[in-house]
Amino acid sequence: MEDSAAVAFADAALVLGAASRGQAIGDLELGYAAPSARAARTAGTLPRPGASGGSVEAHRHAAEVALRAVEAITVCQGRLDAALVVATAAQATSTGAMLLKEKDLAGPDELSRTARDRWRSMAKRRTREEVAPATGWTAGESAHLIGLATAPARASFSMIDAAC
């Protein structure tokens, strides 16, 4: 993991801790060099910490810290979403391999086209049945995740490129 991502995860953990204790987010000292902070630093409008309580500068600083927190959490969220897809793909792959081994088959190439389609469908269904309660998602939401996780790499990247 690159250094900025590690700092973002550390900051997100600080924000989570502060939020769970009812501590003000604006009082935290975050290290993530968020795009907004870099832009503010370049423009010379980055607020300075240590301003007198209740001043415009103190509120500006608290707002900037909160914005950094939002950006750090968003970075983490994106990385965790990607990891969720990878973990779901591993779950589906292992489930598919288990189904083949239960029939003493070495691989899907030993199946007819129709049997291969049924095997793939069964692996996805079993994965969905396990992922849905683990995530608290509906069967439909889980099916979308499993569809993305089991899509050919070319299709997955095409969908991601289209969304961005």
PDB file of C-alpha atoms in Angstrom, residues 55-133:
ATOM      1  CA  SER A  55     -12.593  32.910  15.743  1.00  0.00           C
ATOM      2  CA  VAL A  56     -13.167  32.724  12.014  1.00  0.00           C
ATOM      3  CA  GLU A  57      -9.706  31.197  11.663  1.00  0.00           C
ATOM      4  CA  ALA A  58     -10.505  28.485  14.262  1.00  0.00           C
ATOM      5  CA  HIS A  59     -13.713  27.579  12.446  1.00  0.00           C
ATOM      6  CA  ARG A  60     -11.903  27.602   9.098  1.00  0.00           C
ATOM      7  CA  HIS A  61      -9.314  25.229  10.544  1.00  0.00           C
ATOM      8  CA  ALA A  62     -11.993  22.879  11.953  1.00  0.00           C
ATOM      9  CA  ALA A  63     -13.765  22.860   8.579  1.00  0.00           C
ATOM     10  CA  GLU A  64     -10.509  22.047   6.780  1.00  0.00           C
ATOM     11  CA  VAL A  65      -9.777  19.171   9.190  1.00  0.00           C
ATOM     12  CA  ALA A  66     -13.296  17.816   8.639  1.00  0.00           C
ATOM     13  CA  LEU A  67     -12.831  18.041   4.864  1.00  0.00           C
ATOM     14  CA  ARG A  68      -9.522  16.171   5.154  1.00  0.00           C
ATOM     15  CA  ALA A  69     -11.373  13.516   7.168  1.00  0.00           C
ATOM     16  CA  VAL A  70     -14.007  13.186   4.434  1.00  0.00           C
ATOM     17  CA  GLU A  71     -11.310  12.822   1.788  1.00  0.00           C
ATOM     18  CA  ALA A  72      -9.296  10.271   3.801  1.00  0.00           C
ATOM     19  CA  ILE A  73     -12.418   8.195   4.452  1.00  0.00           C
ATOM     20  CA  THR A  74     -13.333   8.330   0.761  1.00  0.00           C
ATOM     21  CA  VAL A  75      -9.867   7.056  -0.205  1.00  0.00           C
ATOM     22  CA  CYS A  76     -10.249   4.191   2.272  1.00  0.00           C
ATOM     23  CA  GLN A  77     -13.765   3.435   1.126  1.00  0.00           C
ATOM     24  CA  GLY A  78     -12.647   3.049  -2.483  1.00  0.00           C
ATOM     25  CA  ARG A  79      -9.800   0.733  -1.523  1.00  0.00           C
ATOM     26  CA  LEU A  80     -12.079  -1.317   0.725  1.00  0.00           C
ATOM     27  CA  ASP A  81     -14.664  -1.603  -2.068  1.00  0.00           C
ATOM     28  CA  ALA A  82     -11.962  -2.926  -4.398  1.00  0.00           C
ATOM     29  CA  ALA A  83     -10.832  -5.397  -1.727  1.00  0.00           C
ATOM     30  CA  LEU A  84     -14.464  -6.505  -1.285  1.00  0.00           C
ATOM     31  CA  VAL A  85     -14.657  -7.384  -4.986  1.00  0.00           C
ATOM     32  CA  VAL A  86     -11.368  -9.319  -4.784  1.00  0.00           C
ATOM     33  CA  ALA A  87     -12.485 -11.217  -1.660  1.00  0.00           C
ATOM     34  CA  THR A  88     -15.834 -12.033  -3.277  1.00  0.00           C
ATOM     35  CA  ALA A  89     -14.040 -13.352  -6.360  1.00  0.00           C
ATOM     36  CA  ALA A  90     -11.926 -15.586  -4.102  1.00  0.00           C
ATOM     37  CA  GLN A  91     -15.091 -16.842  -2.372  1.00  0.00           C
ATOM     38  CA  ALA A  92     -16.754 -17.651  -5.703  1.00  0.00           C
ATOM     39  CA  THR A  93     -13.611 -19.342  -7.048  1.00  0.00           C
ATOM     40  CA  SER A  94     -13.236 -21.505  -3.949  1.00  0.00           C
ATOM     41  CA  THR A  95     -16.927 -22.399  -4.002  1.00  0.00           C
ATOM     42  CA  GLY A  96     -16.684 -23.396  -7.674  1.00  0.00           C
ATOM     43  CA  ALA A  97     -13.593 -25.528  -6.995  1.00  0.00           C
ATOM     44  CA  MET A  98     -15.360 -27.204  -4.070  1.00  0.00           C
ATOM     45  CA  LEU A  99     -18.352 -28.061  -6.276  1.00  0.00           C
ATOM     46  CA  LEU A 100     -16.032 -29.652  -8.853  1.00  0.00           C
ATOM     47  CA  LYS A 101     -14.123 -31.642  -6.205  1.00  0.00           C
ATOM     48  CA  GLU A 102     -17.431 -32.944  -4.794  1.00  0.00           C
ATOM     49  CA  LYS A 103     -17.929 -34.609  -8.198  1.00  0.00           C
ATOM     50  CA  ASP A 104     -14.275 -35.736  -8.426  1.00  0.00           C
ATOM     51  CA  LEU A 105     -13.619 -33.420 -11.362  1.00  0.00           C
ATOM     52  CA  ALA A 106     -10.307 -31.670 -11.940  1.00  0.00           C
ATOM     53  CA  GLY A 107     -11.746 -28.644 -13.693  1.00  0.00           C
ATOM     54  CA  PRO A 108     -14.704 -27.171 -15.547  1.00  0.00           C
ATOM     55  CA  ASP A 109     -13.267 -28.336 -18.885  1.00  0.00           C
ATOM     56  CA  GLU A 110     -14.410 -31.854 -17.923  1.00  0.00           C
ATOM     57  CA  LEU A 111     -18.035 -30.662 -18.046  1.00  0.00           C
ATOM     58  CA  SER A 112     -20.290 -30.296 -21.051  1.00  0.00           C
ATOM     59  CA  ARG A 113     -21.248 -26.753 -21.982  1.00  0.00           C
ATOM     60  CA  THR A 114     -24.663 -27.151 -20.329  1.00  0.00           C
ATOM     61  CA  ALA A 115     -23.154 -28.733 -17.203  1.00  0.00           C
ATOM     62  CA  ARG A 116     -20.540 -25.955 -17.081  1.00  0.00           C
ATOM     63  CA  ASP A 117     -23.289 -23.305 -17.194  1.00  0.00           C
ATOM     64  CA  ARG A 118     -25.159 -25.100 -14.369  1.00  0.00           C
ATOM     65  CA  TRP A 119     -21.928 -25.398 -12.343  1.00  0.00           C
ATOM     66  CA  ARG A 120     -21.161 -21.688 -12.766  1.00  0.00           C
ATOM     67  CA  SER A 121     -24.727 -20.776 -11.817  1.00  0.00           C
ATOM     68  CA  MET A 122     -24.595 -23.031  -8.734  1.00  0.00           C
ATOM     69  CA  ALA A 123     -21.251 -21.552  -7.633  1.00  0.00           C
ATOM     70  CA  LYS A 124     -22.622 -18.017  -7.959  1.00  0.00           C
ATOM     71  CA  ARG A 125     -25.846 -18.937  -6.136  1.00  0.00           C
ATOM     72  CA  ARG A 126     -23.988 -20.535  -3.234  1.00  0.00           C
ATOM     73  CA  THR A 127     -21.637 -17.571  -3.061  1.00  0.00           C
ATOM     74  CA  ARG A 128     -24.625 -15.216  -3.017  1.00  0.00           C
ATOM     75  CA  GLU A 129     -26.267 -17.258  -0.242  1.00  0.00           C
ATOM     76  CA  GLU A 130     -23.125 -16.824   1.876  1.00  0.00           C
ATOM     77  CA  VAL A 131     -22.238 -13.239   0.942  1.00  0.00           C
ATOM     78  CA  ALA A 132     -25.735 -11.787   1.464  1.00  0.00           C
ATOM     79  CA  PRO A 133     -25.926 -12.547   5.206  1.00  0.00           C
TER      80      PRO A 133
END
